[in-house]
CSV table of C-alpha atoms and ligand atoms in Angstrom, one decimal:
chain,number,residue,atom,x,y,z
J,442,UNK,CA,6.9,-48.6,-32.5
J,443,UNK,CA,5.7,-52.2,-32.0
J,444,UNK,CA,6.8,-55.8,-31.6
J,445,UNK,CA,5.7,-57.8,-34.6
J,446,UNK,CA,5.0,-61.6,-34.5
J,447,UNK,CA,4.9,-63.8,-37.5
J,448,UNK,CA,2.2,-66.4,-36.7
J,449,UNK,CA,1.7,-69.7,-38.4
J,450,UNK,CA,-1.6,-71.6,-39.0
J,451,UNK,CA,-2.5,-75.1,-40.2
J,452,UNK,CA,-5.6,-75.1,-42.4
J,453,UNK,CA,-6.9,-71.9,-40.9
J,454,UNK,CA,-6.2,-72.9,-37.2
J,455,UNK,CA,-3.3,-71.4,-35.4
J,456,UNK,CA,-0.5,-73.7,-34.4
J,457,UNK,CA,0.2,-73.8,-30.7
J,458,UNK,CA,3.6,-72.2,-31.4
J,459,UNK,CA,1.8,-69.1,-32.6
J,460,UNK,CA,0.3,-68.5,-29.1
J,461,UNK,CA,3.8,-69.0,-27.6
J,462,UNK,CA,5.3,-66.5,-30.0
J,463,UNK,CA,2.6,-63.9,-29.2
J,464,UNK,CA,3.1,-64.5,-25.4
J,465,UNK,CA,6.9,-64.0,-25.8
J,466,UNK,CA,6.6,-61.0,-28.0
J,467,UNK,CA,4.1,-59.4,-25.6
J,468,UNK,CA,6.7,-59.7,-22.8
J,469,UNK,CA,9.2,-57.9,-24.9
J,470,UNK,CA,6.7,-55.3,-25.8
J,471,UNK,CA,6.0,-54.7,-22.1
J,472,UNK,CA,9.7,-54.2,-21.5
J,473,UNK,CA,9.9,-51.8,-24.4
J,474,UNK,CA,6.7,-50.0,-23.4
J,475,UNK,CA,5.0,-50.7,-26.6
J,476,UNK,CA,2.4,-53.1,-28.1
J,477,UNK,CA,2.3,-56.4,-29.9
J,478,UNK,CA,1.1,-56.8,-33.4
J,479,UNK,CA,0.5,-60.2,-34.9
J,480,UNK,CA,0.7,-61.0,-38.6
J,481,UNK,CA,-1.3,-63.9,-40.1
J,482,UNK,CA,-0.8,-64.9,-43.7
J,483,UNK,CA,-3.4,-67.2,-45.3
J,484,UNK,CA,-7.1,-67.8,-44.8
J,485,UNK,CA,-8.0,-67.6,-41.1
J,486,UNK,CA,-11.5,-66.7,-39.9
J,487,UNK,CA,-11.9,-63.7,-37.7
J,488,UNK,CA,-12.9,-65.8,-34.6
J,489,UNK,CA,-9.6,-67.7,-34.9
J,490,UNK,CA,-7.7,-64.4,-35.5
J,491,UNK,CA,-9.2,-63.0,-32.3
J,492,UNK,CA,-7.6,-65.8,-30.3
J,493,UNK,CA,-4.2,-64.1,-30.7
J,494,UNK,CA,-5.6,-61.3,-28.6
J,495,UNK,CA,-5.8,-63.7,-25.6
J,496,UNK,CA,-2.0,-63.7,-25.5
J,497,UNK,CA,-1.5,-60.0,-25.8
J,498,UNK,CA,-1.7,-59.0,-29.4
J,499,UNK,CA,-3.6,-55.7,-29.6
J,500,UNK,CA,-3.6,-55.6,-33.4
J,501,UNK,CA,-3.9,-58.5,-35.8
J,502,UNK,CA,-3.0,-58.0,-39.4
J,503,UNK,CA,-4.5,-60.6,-41.8
J,504,UNK,CA,-3.2,-61.1,-45.3
J,505,UNK,CA,-5.1,-63.3,-47.7
J,506,UNK,CA,-3.9,-63.8,-51.2
J,507,UNK,CA,-4.7,-66.8,-53.5
J,508,UNK,CA,-1.1,-66.6,-54.9
J,509,UNK,CA,0.2,-67.6,-51.4
J,510,UNK,CA,-1.0,-71.2,-51.2
J,511,UNK,CA,2.2,-72.4,-49.6
J,512,UNK,CA,5.4,-70.9,-48.3
J,513,UNK,CA,6.8,-68.6,-51.0
J,514,UNK,CA,9.9,-67.3,-49.3
J,515,UNK,CA,10.4,-64.1,-51.4
J,516,UNK,CA,6.7,-63.2,-51.2
J,517,UNK,CA,6.5,-63.7,-47.4
J,518,UNK,CA,9.6,-61.7,-46.9
J,519,UNK,CA,8.2,-58.9,-49.0
J,520,UNK,CA,4.9,-58.9,-47.1
J,521,UNK,CA,6.6,-58.9,-43.7
J,522,UNK,CA,9.0,-56.1,-44.6
J,523,UNK,CA,6.0,-54.0,-45.7
J,524,UNK,CA,4.2,-54.7,-42.4
J,525,UNK,CA,7.4,-53.9,-40.4
J,526,UNK,CA,7.5,-50.5,-42.2
J,527,UNK,CA,3.8,-49.9,-41.8
J,528,UNK,CA,3.8,-50.8,-38.1
J,529,UNK,CA,7.2,-49.3,-37.3
J,530,UNK,CA,8.2,-52.6,-35.8
J,531,UNK,CA,11.5,-52.6,-34.0
J,532,UNK,CA,11.5,-56.3,-33.0
J,533,UNK,CA,10.2,-59.1,-35.3
J,534,UNK,CA,9.6,-62.6,-33.8
J,535,UNK,CA,9.5,-65.9,-35.7
J,536,UNK,CA,9.6,-69.5,-34.6
J,537,UNK,CA,12.9,-71.2,-35.0
J,538,UNK,CA,11.5,-73.8,-37.4
J,539,UNK,CA,11.6,-74.4,-41.1
J,540,UNK,CA,9.4,-71.4,-41.8
J,541,UNK,CA,11.3,-69.1,-39.5
J,542,UNK,CA,14.7,-70.3,-40.7
J,543,UNK,CA,13.6,-69.8,-44.3
J,544,UNK,CA,12.1,-66.3,-44.0
J,545,UNK,CA,13.9,-64.6,-41.0
J,546,UNK,CA,17.4,-64.5,-42.7
J,547,UNK,CA,15.9,-63.1,-45.9
J,548,UNK,CA,14.1,-60.4,-43.9
J,549,UNK,CA,17.3,-59.7,-42.1
J,550,UNK,CA,19.1,-59.0,-45.4
J,551,UNK,CA,16.2,-57.0,-46.9
J,552,UNK,CA,15.9,-54.8,-43.8
J,553,UNK,CA,19.7,-54.8,-43.0
J,554,UNK,CA,18.5,-55.9,-39.5
J,555,UNK,CA,20.5,-58.0,-37.0
J,556,UNK,CA,19.2,-61.5,-36.6
J,557,UNK,CA,19.5,-63.6,-33.4
J,558,UNK,CA,18.4,-67.2,-34.3
J,559,UNK,CA,17.4,-69.9,-31.9
J,560,UNK,CA,16.9,-67.6,-28.9
J,561,UNK,CA,15.6,-69.2,-25.7
J,562,UNK,CA,14.8,-66.3,-23.3
J,563,UNK,CA,13.7,-62.7,-23.0
J,564,UNK,CA,16.4,-60.1,-23.7
J,565,UNK,CA,18.6,-59.8,-20.6
J,566,UNK,CA,19.2,-56.1,-21.5
J,567,UNK,CA,17.5,-53.6,-23.8
J,568,UNK,CA,20.4,-51.2,-24.2
J,569,UNK,CA,22.4,-52.8,-25.7
J,570,UNK,CA,19.8,-55.4,-26.8
J,571,UNK,CA,21.3,-58.6,-25.5
J,572,UNK,CA,19.7,-62.0,-25.8
J,573,UNK,CA,20.6,-65.6,-25.1
J,574,UNK,CA,20.7,-68.2,-27.9
J,575,UNK,CA,21.5,-71.9,-28.2
J,576,UNK,CA,24.7,-72.8,-29.9
J,577,UNK,CA,26.6,-76.1,-30.7
J,578,UNK,CA,23.4,-78.1,-31.1
J,579,UNK,CA,22.0,-76.8,-27.9
J,580,UNK,CA,25.1,-77.9,-25.9
J,581,UNK,CA,25.9,-74.3,-25.0
J,582,UNK,CA,24.5,-70.8,-24.8
J,583,UNK,CA,25.8,-67.5,-26.3
J,584,UNK,CA,24.8,-64.0,-25.4
J,585,UNK,CA,24.2,-62.0,-28.6
J,586,UNK,CA,24.1,-58.2,-28.9
J,587,UNK,CA,21.9,-57.0,-31.7
J,588,UNK,CA,22.8,-53.4,-32.6
J,589,UNK,CA,20.5,-52.5,-35.5
J,590,UNK,CA,17.3,-50.5,-35.1
J,591,UNK,CA,15.2,-53.5,-36.2
J,592,UNK,CA,16.0,-56.7,-34.4
J,593,UNK,CA,14.9,-60.1,-35.7
J,594,UNK,CA,14.5,-63.1,-33.4
J,595,UNK,CA,13.7,-66.8,-34.0
J,596,UNK,CA,12.4,-68.4,-30.8
J,597,UNK,CA,13.1,-72.0,-29.9
J,598,UNK,CA,9.8,-73.7,-29.6
J,599,UNK,CA,8.5,-74.3,-26.0
J,600,UNK,CA,11.4,-72.3,-24.6
J,601,UNK,CA,9.1,-69.7,-23.2
J,602,UNK,CA,5.6,-71.3,-22.8
J,603,UNK,CA,2.2,-69.8,-23.3
J,604,UNK,CA,0.9,-67.1,-21.0
J,605,UNK,CA,-2.5,-65.4,-21.3
J,606,UNK,CA,-2.7,-61.7,-21.3
J,607,UNK,CA,-6.1,-60.8,-22.7
J,608,UNK,CA,-6.1,-57.7,-25.0
J,609,UNK,CA,-9.0,-56.2,-26.9
J,610,UNK,CA,-7.5,-57.0,-30.3
J,611,UNK,CA,-8.5,-55.2,-33.6
J,612,UNK,CA,-8.3,-57.1,-36.9
J,613,UNK,CA,-7.0,-55.3,-40.0
J,614,UNK,CA,-7.1,-56.8,-43.4
J,615,UNK,CA,-4.0,-55.8,-45.4
J,616,UNK,CA,-3.3,-56.2,-49.1
J,617,UNK,CA,0.4,-55.9,-49.6
J,618,UNK,CA,2.0,-55.1,-52.9
J,619,UNK,CA,3.4,-58.2,-54.5
J,620,UNK,CA,5.6,-58.0,-57.6
J,621,UNK,CA,6.2,-60.8,-60.1
J,622,UNK,CA,9.7,-61.0,-58.7
J,623,UNK,CA,8.3,-61.9,-55.3
J,624,UNK,CA,6.5,-64.8,-56.8
J,625,UNK,CA,9.3,-66.7,-58.5
J,626,UNK,CA,8.1,-70.0,-57.1
J,627,UNK,CA,4.6,-71.4,-57.7
J,628,UNK,CA,3.3,-74.0,-55.3
J,629,UNK,CA,1.4,-76.5,-57.6
J,630,UNK,CA,0.2,-78.9,-54.9
J,631,UNK,CA,0.4,-79.3,-51.2
J,632,UNK,CA,-0.1,-82.7,-49.6
J,633,UNK,CA,-0.8,-82.8,-45.9
J,634,UNK,CA,-1.0,-85.6,-43.4
J,635,UNK,CA,-4.4,-85.5,-41.9
J,636,UNK,CA,-6.0,-86.9,-38.8
J,637,UNK,CA,-2.6,-87.1,-37.0
J,638,UNK,CA,-1.5,-85.1,-34.0
J,639,UNK,CA,1.0,-82.5,-35.2
J,640,UNK,CA,4.4,-83.7,-33.8
J,641,UNK,CA,5.6,-80.2,-33.0
J,642,UNK,CA,2.4,-79.4,-31.0
J,643,UNK,CA,2.2,-82.7,-29.1
J,644,UNK,CA,2.5,-82.7,-25.3
J,645,UNK,CA,3.7,-86.3,-25.2
J,646,UNK,CA,5.9,-88.0,-27.9
J,647,UNK,CA,6.8,-91.7,-28.1
J,648,UNK,CA,9.9,-92.2,-30.3
J,649,UNK,CA,11.7,-95.1,-31.7
J,650,UNK,CA,15.3,-95.6,-32.8
J,651,UNK,CA,17.3,-98.3,-34.6
J,652,UNK,CA,17.1,-100.4,-31.5
J,653,UNK,CA,13.5,-101.2,-32.5
J,654,UNK,CA,15.2,-103.3,-35.2
J,655,UNK,CA,12.6,-102.8,-38.0
J,656,UNK,CA,9.3,-101.2,-39.0
J,657,UNK,CA,7.4,-104.3,-38.1
J,658,UNK,CA,8.1,-103.6,-34.4
J,659,UNK,CA,6.4,-100.1,-34.4
J,660,UNK,CA,3.0,-101.5,-33.2
J,661,UNK,CA,3.8,-101.1,-29.5
J,662,UNK,CA,5.1,-97.5,-30.1
J,663,UNK,CA,1.9,-96.6,-31.9
J,664,UNK,CA,-0.3,-98.4,-29.3
J,665,UNK,CA,1.4,-96.6,-26.4
J,666,UNK,CA,1.2,-93.3,-28.2
J,667,UNK,CA,-2.5,-93.8,-28.9
J,668,UNK,CA,-3.1,-94.7,-25.2
J,669,UNK,CA,-1.3,-91.5,-24.0
J,670,UNK,CA,-2.7,-89.2,-26.7
J,671,UNK,CA,0.9,-88.8,-27.9
J,672,UNK,CA,2.5,-88.2,-31.3
J,673,UNK,CA,5.1,-90.7,-32.7
J,674,UNK,CA,8.7,-89.7,-33.7
J,675,UNK,CA,11.9,-91.5,-34.6
J,676,UNK,CA,15.7,-91.0,-35.0
J,677,UNK,CA,17.2,-90.1,-38.3
J,678,UNK,CA,18.5,-93.5,-39.4
J,679,UNK,CA,15.0,-94.9,-38.9
J,680,UNK,CA,13.6,-92.5,-41.4
J,681,UNK,CA,16.7,-92.8,-43.6
J,682,UNK,CA,16.1,-96.5,-43.8
J,683,UNK,CA,12.4,-95.9,-44.7
J,684,UNK,CA,11.0,-97.6,-41.5
J,685,UNK,CA,9.2,-94.4,-40.8
J,686,UNK,CA,8.4,-91.2,-42.7
J,687,UNK,CA,10.8,-88.2,-42.5
J,688,UNK,CA,7.8,-86.3,-41.0
J,689,UNK,CA,8.7,-88.0,-37.7
J,690,UNK,CA,12.5,-87.5,-37.8
J,691,UNK,CA,13.6,-85.4,-34.8
J,692,UNK,CA,17.0,-83.9,-34.2
J,693,UNK,CA,19.5,-81.4,-35.6
J,694,UNK,CA,18.4,-82.1,-39.2
J,695,UNK,CA,14.8,-83.0,-38.3
J,696,UNK,CA,12.0,-81.5,-36.2
J,697,UNK,CA,12.9,-79.7,-33.0
J,698,UNK,CA,10.4,-80.6,-30.3
J,699,UNK,CA,9.9,-79.9,-26.6
J,700,UNK,CA,7.0,-81.9,-25.3
J,701,UNK,CA,6.3,-82.4,-21.6
J,702,UNK,CA,7.2,-86.0,-21.9
J,703,UNK,CA,9.5,-87.7,-24.5
J,704,UNK,CA,9.8,-91.5,-24.4
J,705,UNK,CA,12.9,-92.7,-26.3
J,706,UNK,CA,12.8,-96.4,-27.2
J,707,UNK,CA,16.0,-97.9,-28.5
J,708,UNK,CA,17.6,-94.6,-29.3
J,709,UNK,CA,21.3,-94.1,-28.5
J,710,UNK,CA,21.0,-90.4,-27.7
J,711,UNK,CA,23.6,-89.1,-30.2
J,712,UNK,CA,24.2,-85.3,-29.9
J,713,UNK,CA,22.5,-84.7,-33.2
J,714,UNK,CA,19.3,-86.5,-31.9
J,715,UNK,CA,19.4,-84.7,-28.6
J,716,UNK,CA,19.7,-81.4,-30.4
J,717,UNK,CA,16.0,-81.8,-31.4
J,718,UNK,CA,14.6,-83.3,-28.2
J,719,UNK,CA,16.7,-82.1,-25.2
J,720,UNK,CA,14.3,-79.3,-24.4
J,721,UNK,CA,11.6,-81.9,-23.5
J,722,UNK,CA,10.5,-81.3,-19.9
J,723,UNK,CA,10.8,-85.0,-19.0
J,724,UNK,CA,12.8,-87.7,-20.9
J,725,UNK,CA,12.2,-91.4,-20.3
J,726,UNK,CA,14.7,-93.7,-22.0
J,727,UNK,CA,14.4,-97.4,-22.7
J,728,UNK,CA,17.7,-98.8,-23.9
J,729,UNK,CA,19.4,-102.2,-23.3
J,730,UNK,CA,22.9,-100.6,-23.1
J,731,UNK,CA,23.4,-99.0,-19.6
J,732,UNK,CA,26.2,-96.9,-21.1
J,733,UNK,CA,24.0,-95.4,-23.9
J,734,UNK,CA,24.4,-91.6,-23.9
J,735,UNK,CA,20.6,-91.1,-23.8
J,736,UNK,CA,20.7,-92.0,-20.1
J,737,UNK,CA,22.8,-88.8,-19.5
J,738,UNK,CA,19.9,-86.7,-20.9
J,739,UNK,CA,17.1,-88.8,-19.4
J,740,UNK,CA,15.2,-88.0,-16.2
J,741,UNK,CA,14.1,-91.7,-16.0
J,742,UNK,CA,15.9,-94.7,-17.5
J,743,UNK,CA,14.8,-98.3,-18.0
J,744,UNK,CA,17.7,-100.6,-18.9
J,745,UNK,CA,16.1,-103.4,-21.0
J,746,UNK,CA,14.9,-104.6,-24.3
J,747,UNK,CA,12.4,-102.1,-25.6
J,748,UNK,CA,10.5,-104.9,-27.4
J,749,UNK,CA,9.8,-106.5,-23.9
J,750,UNK,CA,9.5,-103.3,-21.9
J,751,UNK,CA,7.0,-101.6,-24.2
J,752,UNK,CA,4.3,-104.3,-23.9
J,753,UNK,CA,4.7,-104.1,-20.1
J,754,UNK,CA,4.3,-100.3,-20.2
J,755,UNK,CA,1.2,-100.7,-22.3
J,756,UNK,CA,-0.4,-103.1,-19.8
J,757,UNK,CA,0.5,-100.7,-16.9
J,758,UNK,CA,-1.0,-97.7,-18.7
J,759,UNK,CA,-4.2,-99.6,-19.5
J,760,UNK,CA,-4.4,-100.7,-15.8
J,761,UNK,CA,-3.9,-97.1,-14.7
J,762,UNK,CA,-6.5,-95.8,-17.0
J,763,UNK,CA,-9.0,-98.5,-16.0
J,764,UNK,CA,-8.5,-97.6,-12.3
J,765,UNK,CA,-8.8,-93.9,-12.8
C,2043,FAD,C1,25.3,-84.0,-39.7
C,2043,FAD,C2,24.5,-85.0,-39.0
C,2043,FAD,C3,23.1,-84.8,-38.6
C,2043,FAD,C4,22.4,-85.7,-38.0
C,2043,FAD,N1,21.1,-85.4,-37.6
C,2043,FAD,C5,20.4,-86.3,-36.9
C,2043,FAD,C6,19.1,-86.0,-36.5
C,2043,FAD,O1,18.5,-84.9,-36.8
C,2043,FAD,N2,18.4,-86.9,-35.7
C,2043,FAD,C7,19.0,-88.1,-35.4
C,2043,FAD,O2,18.3,-88.9,-34.7
C,2043,FAD,N3,20.2,-88.4,-35.8
C,2043,FAD,C8,20.9,-87.6,-36.5
C,2043,FAD,N4,22.2,-87.9,-37.0
C,2043,FAD,C9,22.6,-89.3,-36.7
C,2043,FAD,C10,23.1,-89.5,-35.3
C,2043,FAD,O3,24.5,-89.1,-35.3
C,2043,FAD,C11,23.0,-90.9,-34.9
C,2043,FAD,O4,23.6,-91.8,-35.8
C,2043,FAD,C12,21.5,-91.4,-34.7
C,2043,FAD,O5,20.8,-90.5,-33.9
C,2043,FAD,C13,21.5,-92.8,-34.1
C,2043,FAD,O6,20.2,-93.3,-34.2
C,2043,FAD,P1,19.7,-94.4,-33.2
C,2043,FAD,O7,20.0,-94.0,-31.8
C,2043,FAD,O8,18.3,-94.7,-33.6
C,2043,FAD,O9,20.6,-95.7,-33.7
C,2043,FAD,P2,21.9,-96.4,-33.1
C,2043,FAD,O10,23.0,-95.4,-32.9
C,2043,FAD,O11,22.1,-97.6,-33.9
C,2043,FAD,O12,21.5,-96.8,-31.6
C,2043,FAD,C14,20.5,-97.7,-31.3
C,2043,FAD,C15,20.4,-97.8,-29.8
C,2043,FAD,O13,19.4,-98.7,-29.5
C,2043,FAD,C16,19.9,-99.6,-28.4
C,2043,FAD,N5,19.2,-100.9,-28.6
C,2043,FAD,C17,19.4,-101.8,-29.5
C,2043,FAD,N6,18.5,-102.8,-29.4
C,2043,FAD,C18,17.7,-102.5,-28.4
C,2043,FAD,C19,16.6,-103.1,-27.8
C,2043,FAD,N7,16.1,-104.2,-28.3
C,2043,FAD,N8,15.9,-102.4,-26.8
C,2043,FAD,C20,16.4,-101.3,-26.3
C,2043,FAD,N9,17.5,-100.6,-26.9
C,2043,FAD,C21,18.1,-101.2,-27.9
C,2043,FAD,C22,21.4,-99.6,-28.6
C,2043,FAD,O14,22.0,-99.9,-27.3
C,2043,FAD,C23,21.7,-98.2,-29.1
C,2043,FAD,O15,21.9,-97.3,-28.0
C,2043,FAD,C24,22.9,-87.0,-37.6
C,2043,FAD,C25,24.3,-87.2,-38.0
C,2043,FAD,C26,25.0,-86.3,-38.6
C,2043,FAD,C27,26.5,-86.6,-39.0
């Protein structure tokens, strides 16, 4: 018996979320009196694989296969199902992101295993296995009972945090059987944004909405982000209108993030936007409308024109940094 974690890496380096997933899985493993196994797909050096042991993984299974240049859903599902059987895993943990949402439901069907998606806490009970998940765009919670022998969970990012629990991890290279039917899709090319902070990994995010009025006004957002070591984001209409790339769009249909600090500039705070950012530890909103819904979600609010407030904030941050 074990708890299996599906980890994700970016060019051979684990994403921060992978450490959170292992930390979370390890707590479940402790409750179940078992151990945590992490699965890594793609080329990752042993030194990097070993890092998963810091968060409690005692076994790290590494799968490398040239045919898996990108996410091939069927193949990933087949590999994970083989590892579930090999490791006798009873709980499988994914991130509640594009990857998790693409693969976890397929695995659920393949293994006839119950799936609780978007969970945000440890199980409140093991018998029956009961776990809290977010529903209605994070406006409410539901307690889900998973009755099947294998349970599949997708964890909301930053819902649990990262905790160190050093384990002497062993690395096992595994060559799964892949059939042609597992490789129906061939990834011809992958284009990646380089040199930028990964939005989903960022501790601070500065975000702009339609209140910024146009792409020509994004200079102060980028300057503030660069001063704070932050990533930039935007609301959906901003990316729909082509002011910013869809890579930055946060919300129900965009990226789900939970940084320590989220600065929302000229964003109304519609429910679909909040669905992607409401787990941020601290929300600061700048909006000229005192009745904008974003102020209900915000910890700090500045009522004013973002185009005037942002340059003042930039001066204040520069002064603060100079005096530090
Ligand atoms: C199925 C569905 C899915 C959706 N998914 C998403 C999603 O994932 N993410 C998302 O963001 N939206 C999503 N939306 C759209 C969402 O409903 C809102 O329309 C959108 O979030 C509004 O974006 P906004 O706040 O930037 O623009 P607006 O609604 O136009 O709000 C602009 C805000 O800026 C303020 N403002 C104007 N000028 C200034 C100024 N100079 N200084 C300061 N403040 C100013 C205004 O008071 C206003 O509050 C979705 C909608 C649907 C139906």
